[in-house]
Coordinates of C-alpha atoms and ligand atoms in Angstrom, one line a residue:
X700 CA 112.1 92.8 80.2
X701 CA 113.2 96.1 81.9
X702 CA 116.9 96.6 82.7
X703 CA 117.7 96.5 85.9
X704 CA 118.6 99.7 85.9
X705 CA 115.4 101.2 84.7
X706 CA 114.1 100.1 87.8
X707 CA 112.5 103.6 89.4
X708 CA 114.3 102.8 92.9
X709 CA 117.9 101.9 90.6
X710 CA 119.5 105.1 91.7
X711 CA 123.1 104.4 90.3
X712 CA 123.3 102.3 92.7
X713 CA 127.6 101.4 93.0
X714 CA 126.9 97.8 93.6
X715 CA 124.0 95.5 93.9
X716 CA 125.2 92.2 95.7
X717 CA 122.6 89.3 95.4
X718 CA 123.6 86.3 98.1
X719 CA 122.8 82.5 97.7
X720 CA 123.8 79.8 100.5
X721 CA 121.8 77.0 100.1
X722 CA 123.3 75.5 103.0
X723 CA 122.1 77.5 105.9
X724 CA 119.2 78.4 103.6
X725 CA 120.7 82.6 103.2
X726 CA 119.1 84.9 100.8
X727 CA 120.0 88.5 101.5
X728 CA 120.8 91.6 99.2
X729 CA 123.5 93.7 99.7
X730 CA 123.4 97.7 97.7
X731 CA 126.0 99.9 98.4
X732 CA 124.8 103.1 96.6
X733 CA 127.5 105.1 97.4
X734 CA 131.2 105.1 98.9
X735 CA 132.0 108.6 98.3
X736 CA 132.7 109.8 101.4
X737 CA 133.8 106.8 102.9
X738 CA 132.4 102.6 103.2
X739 CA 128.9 102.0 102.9
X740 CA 127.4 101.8 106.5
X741 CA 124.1 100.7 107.2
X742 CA 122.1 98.0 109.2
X743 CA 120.7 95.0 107.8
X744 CA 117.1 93.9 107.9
X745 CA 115.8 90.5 108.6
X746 CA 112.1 90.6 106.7
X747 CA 109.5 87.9 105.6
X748 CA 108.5 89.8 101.9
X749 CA 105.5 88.7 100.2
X750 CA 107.3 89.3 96.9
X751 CA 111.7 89.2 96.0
X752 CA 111.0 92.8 94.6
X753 CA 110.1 94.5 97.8
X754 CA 113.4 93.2 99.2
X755 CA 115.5 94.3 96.4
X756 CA 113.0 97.9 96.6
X757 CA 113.2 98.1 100.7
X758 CA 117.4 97.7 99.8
X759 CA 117.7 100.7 97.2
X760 CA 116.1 102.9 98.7
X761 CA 117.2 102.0 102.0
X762 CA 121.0 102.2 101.0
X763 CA 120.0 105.4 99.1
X764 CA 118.3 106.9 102.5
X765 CA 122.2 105.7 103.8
X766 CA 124.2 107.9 101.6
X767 CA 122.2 111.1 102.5
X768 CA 121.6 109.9 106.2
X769 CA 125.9 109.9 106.7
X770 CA 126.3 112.7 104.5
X771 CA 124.1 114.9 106.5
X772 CA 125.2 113.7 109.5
X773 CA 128.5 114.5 108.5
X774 CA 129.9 111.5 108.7
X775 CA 133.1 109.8 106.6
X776 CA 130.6 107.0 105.1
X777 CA 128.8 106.3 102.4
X778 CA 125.2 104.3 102.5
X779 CA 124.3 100.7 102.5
X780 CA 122.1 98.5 103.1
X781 CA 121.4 94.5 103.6
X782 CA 118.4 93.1 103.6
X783 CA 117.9 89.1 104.2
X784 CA 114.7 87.3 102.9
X785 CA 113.1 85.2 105.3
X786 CA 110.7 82.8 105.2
X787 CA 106.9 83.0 106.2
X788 CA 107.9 82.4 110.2
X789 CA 111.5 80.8 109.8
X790 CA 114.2 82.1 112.1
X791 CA 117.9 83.1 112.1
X792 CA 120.2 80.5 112.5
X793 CA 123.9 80.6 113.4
X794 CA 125.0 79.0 110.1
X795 CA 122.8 81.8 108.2
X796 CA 124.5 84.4 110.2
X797 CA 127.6 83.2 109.6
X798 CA 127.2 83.2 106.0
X799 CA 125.8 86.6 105.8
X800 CA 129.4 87.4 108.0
X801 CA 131.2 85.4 105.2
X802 CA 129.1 87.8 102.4
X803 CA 129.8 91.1 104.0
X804 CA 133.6 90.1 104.5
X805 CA 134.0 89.4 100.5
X806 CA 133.1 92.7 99.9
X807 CA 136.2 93.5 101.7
X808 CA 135.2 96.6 103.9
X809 CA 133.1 98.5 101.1
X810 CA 129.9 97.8 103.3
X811 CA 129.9 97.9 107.2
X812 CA 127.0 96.5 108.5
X813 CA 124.7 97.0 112.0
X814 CA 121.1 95.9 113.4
X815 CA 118.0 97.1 111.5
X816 CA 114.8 96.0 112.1
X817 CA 114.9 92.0 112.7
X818 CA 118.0 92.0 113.9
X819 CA 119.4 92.3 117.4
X820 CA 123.1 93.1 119.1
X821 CA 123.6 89.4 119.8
X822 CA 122.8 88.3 115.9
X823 CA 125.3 91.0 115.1
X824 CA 128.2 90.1 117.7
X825 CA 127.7 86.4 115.5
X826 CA 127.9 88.4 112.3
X827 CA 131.0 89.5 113.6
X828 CA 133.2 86.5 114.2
X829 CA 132.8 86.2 110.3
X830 CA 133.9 89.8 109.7
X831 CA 135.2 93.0 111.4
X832 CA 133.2 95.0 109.3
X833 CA 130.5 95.1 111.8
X834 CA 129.1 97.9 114.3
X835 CA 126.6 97.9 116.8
X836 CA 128.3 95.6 119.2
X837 CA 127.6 95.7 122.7
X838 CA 129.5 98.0 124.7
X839 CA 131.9 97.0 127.3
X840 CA 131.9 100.1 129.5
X841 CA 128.8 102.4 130.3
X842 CA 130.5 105.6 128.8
X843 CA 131.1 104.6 125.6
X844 CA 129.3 105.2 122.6
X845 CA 128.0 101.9 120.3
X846 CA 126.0 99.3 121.2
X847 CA 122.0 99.2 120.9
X848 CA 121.4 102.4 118.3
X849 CA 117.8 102.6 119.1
X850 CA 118.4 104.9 122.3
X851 CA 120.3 107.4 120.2
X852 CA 118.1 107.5 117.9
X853 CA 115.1 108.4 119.9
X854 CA 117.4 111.4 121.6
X855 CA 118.4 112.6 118.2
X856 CA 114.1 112.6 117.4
X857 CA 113.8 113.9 120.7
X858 CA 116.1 117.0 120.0
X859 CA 114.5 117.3 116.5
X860 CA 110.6 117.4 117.6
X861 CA 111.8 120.3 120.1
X862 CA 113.5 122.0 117.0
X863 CA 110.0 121.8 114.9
X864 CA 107.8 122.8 117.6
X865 CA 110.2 125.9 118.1
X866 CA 110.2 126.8 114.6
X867 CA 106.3 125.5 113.7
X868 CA 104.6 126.9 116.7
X869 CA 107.4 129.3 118.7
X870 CA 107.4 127.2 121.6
X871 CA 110.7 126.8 123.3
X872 CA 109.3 123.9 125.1
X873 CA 107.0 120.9 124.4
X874 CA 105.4 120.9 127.8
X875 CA 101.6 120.7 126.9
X876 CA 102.3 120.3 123.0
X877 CA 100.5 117.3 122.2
X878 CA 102.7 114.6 119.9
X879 CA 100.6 111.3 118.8
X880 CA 103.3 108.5 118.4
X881 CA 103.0 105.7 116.0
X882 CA 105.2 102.9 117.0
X883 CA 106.5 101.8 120.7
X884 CA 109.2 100.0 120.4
X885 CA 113.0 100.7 120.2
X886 CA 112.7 104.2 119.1
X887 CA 108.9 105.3 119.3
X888 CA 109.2 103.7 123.0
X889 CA 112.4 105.8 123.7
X890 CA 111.3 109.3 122.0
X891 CA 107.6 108.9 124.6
X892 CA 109.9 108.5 127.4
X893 CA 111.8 111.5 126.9
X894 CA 108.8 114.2 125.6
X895 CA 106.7 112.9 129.1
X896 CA 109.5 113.9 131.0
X897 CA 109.3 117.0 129.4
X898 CA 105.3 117.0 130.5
X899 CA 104.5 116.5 126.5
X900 CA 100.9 115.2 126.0
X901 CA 101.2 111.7 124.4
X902 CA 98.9 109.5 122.6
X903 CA 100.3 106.3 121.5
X904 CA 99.4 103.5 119.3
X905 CA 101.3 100.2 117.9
X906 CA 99.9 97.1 115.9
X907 CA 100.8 95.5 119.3
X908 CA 98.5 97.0 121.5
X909 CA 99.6 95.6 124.9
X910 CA 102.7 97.5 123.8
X911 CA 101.4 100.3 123.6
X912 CA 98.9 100.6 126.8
X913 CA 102.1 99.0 129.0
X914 CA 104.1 102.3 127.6
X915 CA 101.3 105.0 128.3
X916 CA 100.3 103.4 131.4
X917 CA 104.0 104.2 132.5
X918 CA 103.8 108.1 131.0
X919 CA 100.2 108.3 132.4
X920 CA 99.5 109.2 128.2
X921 CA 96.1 108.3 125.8
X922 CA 96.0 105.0 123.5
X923 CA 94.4 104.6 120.4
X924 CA 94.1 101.9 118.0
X925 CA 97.3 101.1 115.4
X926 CA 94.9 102.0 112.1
X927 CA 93.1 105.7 114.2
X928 CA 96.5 107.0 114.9
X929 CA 97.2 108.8 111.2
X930 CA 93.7 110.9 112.3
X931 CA 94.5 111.8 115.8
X932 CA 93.9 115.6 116.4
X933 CA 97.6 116.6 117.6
X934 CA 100.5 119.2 117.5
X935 CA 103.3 116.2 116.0
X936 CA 102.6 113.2 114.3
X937 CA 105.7 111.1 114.7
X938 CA 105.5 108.0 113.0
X939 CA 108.4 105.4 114.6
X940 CA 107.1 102.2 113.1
X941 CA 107.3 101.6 109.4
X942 CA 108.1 103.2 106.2
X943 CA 105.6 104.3 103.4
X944 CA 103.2 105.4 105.9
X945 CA 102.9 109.2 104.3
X946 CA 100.8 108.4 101.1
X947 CA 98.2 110.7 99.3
X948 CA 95.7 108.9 101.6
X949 CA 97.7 109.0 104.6
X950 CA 98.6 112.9 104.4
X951 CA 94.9 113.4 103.8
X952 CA 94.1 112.2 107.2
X953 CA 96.9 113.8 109.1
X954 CA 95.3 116.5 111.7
X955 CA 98.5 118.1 112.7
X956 CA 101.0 120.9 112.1
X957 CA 104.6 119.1 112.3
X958 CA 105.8 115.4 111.2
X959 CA 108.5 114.1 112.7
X960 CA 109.5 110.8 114.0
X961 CA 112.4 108.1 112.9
X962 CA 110.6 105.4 110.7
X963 CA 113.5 105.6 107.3
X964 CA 111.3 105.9 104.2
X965 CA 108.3 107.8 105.9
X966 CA 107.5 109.3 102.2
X967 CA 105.7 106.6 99.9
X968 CA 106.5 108.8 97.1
X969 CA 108.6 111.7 96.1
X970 CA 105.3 113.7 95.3
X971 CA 104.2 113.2 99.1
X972 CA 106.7 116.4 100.3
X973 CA 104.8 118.4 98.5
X974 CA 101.7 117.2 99.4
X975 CA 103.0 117.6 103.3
X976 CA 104.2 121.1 102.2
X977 CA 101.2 122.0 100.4
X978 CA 99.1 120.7 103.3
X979 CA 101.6 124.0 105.1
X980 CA 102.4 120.7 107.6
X981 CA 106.5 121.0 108.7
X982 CA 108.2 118.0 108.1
X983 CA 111.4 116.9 109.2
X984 CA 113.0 114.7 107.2
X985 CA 113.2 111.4 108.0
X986 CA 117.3 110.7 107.4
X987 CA 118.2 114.1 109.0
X988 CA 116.3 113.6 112.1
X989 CA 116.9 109.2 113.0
X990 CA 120.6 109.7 112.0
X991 CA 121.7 109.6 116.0
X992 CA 122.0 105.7 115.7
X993 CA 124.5 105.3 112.9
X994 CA 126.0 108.5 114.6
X995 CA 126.5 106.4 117.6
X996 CA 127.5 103.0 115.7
X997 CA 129.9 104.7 113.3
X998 CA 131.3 106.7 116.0
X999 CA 132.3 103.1 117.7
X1000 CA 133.2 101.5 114.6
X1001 CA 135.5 104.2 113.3
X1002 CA 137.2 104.2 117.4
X1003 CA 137.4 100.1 117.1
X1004 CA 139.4 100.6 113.6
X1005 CA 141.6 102.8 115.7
X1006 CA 141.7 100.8 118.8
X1007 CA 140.6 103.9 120.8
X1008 CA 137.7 103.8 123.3
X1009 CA 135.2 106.1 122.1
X1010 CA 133.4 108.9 124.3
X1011 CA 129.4 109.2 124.8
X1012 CA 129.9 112.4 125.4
X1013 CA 131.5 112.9 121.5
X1014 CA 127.8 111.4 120.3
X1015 CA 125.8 113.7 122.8
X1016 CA 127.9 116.8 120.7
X1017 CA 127.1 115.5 117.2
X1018 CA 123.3 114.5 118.7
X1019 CA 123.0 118.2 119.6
X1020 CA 123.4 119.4 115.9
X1021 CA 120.6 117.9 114.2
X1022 CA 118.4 120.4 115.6
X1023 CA 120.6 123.2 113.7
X1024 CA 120.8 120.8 110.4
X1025 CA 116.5 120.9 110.0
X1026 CA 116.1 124.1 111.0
X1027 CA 118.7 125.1 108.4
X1028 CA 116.9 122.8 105.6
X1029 CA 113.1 124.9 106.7
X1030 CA 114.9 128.0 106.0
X1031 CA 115.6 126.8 102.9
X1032 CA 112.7 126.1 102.3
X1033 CA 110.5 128.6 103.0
X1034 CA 113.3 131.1 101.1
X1035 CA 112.6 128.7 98.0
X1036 CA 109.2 127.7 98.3
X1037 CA 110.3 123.6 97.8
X1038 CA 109.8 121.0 99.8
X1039 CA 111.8 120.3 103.2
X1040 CA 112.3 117.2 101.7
X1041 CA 113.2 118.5 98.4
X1042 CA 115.9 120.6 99.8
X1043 CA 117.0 118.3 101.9
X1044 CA 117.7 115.2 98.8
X1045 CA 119.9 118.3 96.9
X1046 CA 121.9 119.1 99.9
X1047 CA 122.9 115.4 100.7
X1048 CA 123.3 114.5 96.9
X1049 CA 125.9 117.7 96.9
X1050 CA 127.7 116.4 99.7
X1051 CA 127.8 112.8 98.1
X1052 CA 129.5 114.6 94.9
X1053 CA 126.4 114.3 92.3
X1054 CA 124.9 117.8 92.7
Ligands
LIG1260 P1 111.1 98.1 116.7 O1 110.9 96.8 116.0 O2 111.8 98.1 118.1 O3 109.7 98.9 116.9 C1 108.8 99.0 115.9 C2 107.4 99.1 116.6 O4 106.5 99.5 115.6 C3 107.0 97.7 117.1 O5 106.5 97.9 118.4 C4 105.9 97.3 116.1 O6 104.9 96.5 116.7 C5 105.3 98.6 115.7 N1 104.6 98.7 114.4 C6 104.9 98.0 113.3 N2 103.9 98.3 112.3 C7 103.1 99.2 112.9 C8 102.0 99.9 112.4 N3 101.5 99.7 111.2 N4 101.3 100.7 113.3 C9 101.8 100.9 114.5 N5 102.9 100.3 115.0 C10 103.5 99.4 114.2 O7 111.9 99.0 115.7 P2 112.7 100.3 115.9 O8 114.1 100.0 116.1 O9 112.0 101.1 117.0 O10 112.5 101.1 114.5 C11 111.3 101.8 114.2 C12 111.6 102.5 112.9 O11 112.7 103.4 113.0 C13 111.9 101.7 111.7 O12 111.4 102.3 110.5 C14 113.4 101.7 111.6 O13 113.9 101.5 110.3 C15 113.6 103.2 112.0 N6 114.9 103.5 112.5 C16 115.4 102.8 113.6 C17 116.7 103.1 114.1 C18 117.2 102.4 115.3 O14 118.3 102.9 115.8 N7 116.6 101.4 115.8 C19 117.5 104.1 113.4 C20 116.9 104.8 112.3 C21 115.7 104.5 111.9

C-alpha cells in the first residue's frame, strides 16, 4: 500500500481530520495544510463523489489552494478546507450540520470554516450554534462586510480581468473586449453583471442552460452550449464553474489571449501553466484573483472575534489590490521566463515560511 503521505496531492499537509457520525449519517474531511500565519480558513463543500479519494483529493488541494489564497491576500490565516461526502441525491440535515459544528469545534479554532460550493449562509448560521469558529454569516447591517462571499468574489475577478486586459492587450478599458464566461451562478453571474456595465461583450454558457440564457437575456450577451464554451473565439476565457477544467485537451481548444475567472483549482495539472504560458495565453492565477470572498469573510470573522463592526469599505481597499498582486506576479514572469503560476506557488509558499 502507499503511505498516505506519498499521495501526490499529500503536501505536508499539518492535519488531515477524517469525521464519522453514524447518527446523522456525517462523513466529511477536514485538512488544515497550514497555520502559519494564522487558523486555517476555508469553506466547506457539500459534494456527491463517485469515489472517497476525490474527496480526500478535492480537500488537499483545496486547503493547499487556502494557504497560498490568505497568504497572498495578505491575510493572518492559514488554509483549510472541509469537504462532506454526500450521498447520490441525499440532503443536509440539521443533525448532520450540527455534527460537522461539533467536528470543527474539537479542533478548537485551528480551522474556521465558511460556505463553498453546496453550502449556503443559512446551513452555515446552523454550523454555527455548534461552534464560533464560523464565517460567512449573514450580515446585520448593509455596510458591513461578511455574509454571502460570492459578490466579493466576482468584484475581486472583476478588478482582475481589467488588470489582464491592461497588461495583455493595453486596454485601459474592457468596453468591446470580448470575455466568454463559463459558469453563471454566484460568481460567473456576478463577474457578467459587472463587465456589461462596463459595455464588455459577453458570451455565456452553464450546464444549466436556462441559467445561462435568463443571465444574457438580462446583459443583452451571446449563449453557447456548456461543452462549446472552452472553443469560443474571445479576448478572456473566464471559467467560474468548476476546477480541472485547464487540461492538455482543454488548453488546446482555448481561442483566447487572457484566462481569468474564479473556479479554485482551474489547473488539472502543474504542467498546464506551462502549457498556458507556452500557448503565450496570460493567466491569472486562480487563488490570487477569487481571494475577495475569504477577504470579505475573514475580514468579518476577525471583527466578530473582536466584537467590532467591520467596514465594507475596509474590503473595497484590500479588493482594490489584487489588480497590483497579478500584475506584479506577470512581471515576474516575463523577467524569468516561468510560469504565472509558477511564480505565483513560490511567492505564497515564501510567505507561508517553506520557501
Ligand atoms: P455556484 O454553484 O453558484 O455556480 C456554479 C455554476 O457553474 C452553476 O450555475 C453550475 O450550473 C455551473 N456549472 C457547473 N459545472 C459546469 C460546467 N461543466 N460548465 C458550465 N457550467 C457549469 O458556485 P459559485 O459560488 O459561483 O462558485 C463557482 C466557482 O468559483 C467554484 O469553483 C468555487 O469553488 C469558486 N469560488 C467561489 C467563491 C465564492 O465566493 N462563491 C470564492 C472563490 C472561488
Amino acid at each position: 500500500m502507499t503511505a498516505f503521505w506519498a499521495q501526490p496531492d499529500y503536501d505536508d499537509h499539518e492535519l488531515v481530520q477524517l469525521v464519522r457520525d453514524p447518527a446523522s449519517g456525517l462523513t466529511a474531511i477536514i485538512a488544515l495544510h497550514s497555520t502559519h500565519l494564522g487558523p486555517g480558513a476555508g469553506g466547506t463543500r457539500f459534494w456527491h463523489y463517485a469515489q472517497p479519494e476525490a474527496a480526500m483529493r478535492d480537500a488537499l488541494r483545496l486547503s493547499r489552494g487556502m494557504s497560498y489564497k490568505n497568504a497572498m491576500a495578505g491575510l493572518p490565516m492559514g488554509g483549510g478546507k472541509a469537504v462532506i461526502l454526500a450521498d447520490e441525491g441525499s440532503a443536509k440535515s440539521p443533525e448532520l450540520l450540527a455534527a460537522f459544528g461539533d467536528a470543527v469545534n474539537a479542533l478548537g479554532g485551528r480551522y474556521v470554516t465558511a460556505e463553498d460550493v453546496g453550502i449556503s449562509e443559512a446551513d452555515m448560521v446552523a454550523v454555527s450554534q455548534r461552534t464560533k469558529y464560523v464565517s460567512g454569516l449573514p450580515v446585520e447591517e448593509a455596510g458591513d462586510a461578511g455574509g454571502d462571499p460570492g459578490p466579493f468574489t466576482a468584484m475581486g475577478i472583476y478588478h482582475g480581468i481589467k488588470a489582464a486586459v491592461q497588461h495583455k492587450l493595453g486596454k485601459d478599458s474592457v468596453e468591446g473586449v470580448h470575455i466568454a464566461i463559463q459558469g453563471t451562478g454566484s460568481v460567473g453571474g456576478g463577474v457578467a453583471k459587472l463587465l456589461a456595465k462596463d459595455g464588455a461583450k459577453l458570451t455565456l454558457s452553464d450546464i444549466d442552460m436556462d441559467r445561462a440564457r435568463t443571465l444574457a437575456t438580462e446583459l443583452d450577451a451571446q449563449t453557447v452550449e456548456a461543452d462549446a464554451i472552452l472553443g469560443v473565439s474571445c479576448d478572456v476565457f473566464s471559467p467560474n464553474a468548476l476546477g480541472a477544467i485547464l487540461d492538455e485537451d482543454g488548453i488546446a481548444r482555448l481561442d483566447c489571449a487572457i484566462v481569468a475567472g474564479g473556479a479554485n483549482n482551474q489547473l488539472a495539472r502543474a504542467a498546464d501553466g506551462k502549457r498556458l504560458h507556452d500557448r503565450g495565453i496570460l493567466y491569472a492565477p486562480d487563488y490570487v484573483i477569487n481571494a475577495g470572498g475569504i477577504i470579505s469573510v475573514t475580514l468579518e470573522y476577525l471583527c466578530a472575534q473582536h466584537g467590532q463592526p467591520c467596514d465594507i469599505n475596509e474590503v473595497r481597499k484590500r479588493l482594490a489590490q489584487i489588480p497590483g498582486r497579478l500584475t506584479d506576479i506577470w512581471r515576474k514572469s516575463e523577467a524569468s521566463g516561468e510560469p504565472a503560476d509558477m511564480v505565483s506557488d513560490r511567492m505564497a509558499q515564501e510567505l507561508i515560511g517553506r520557501g
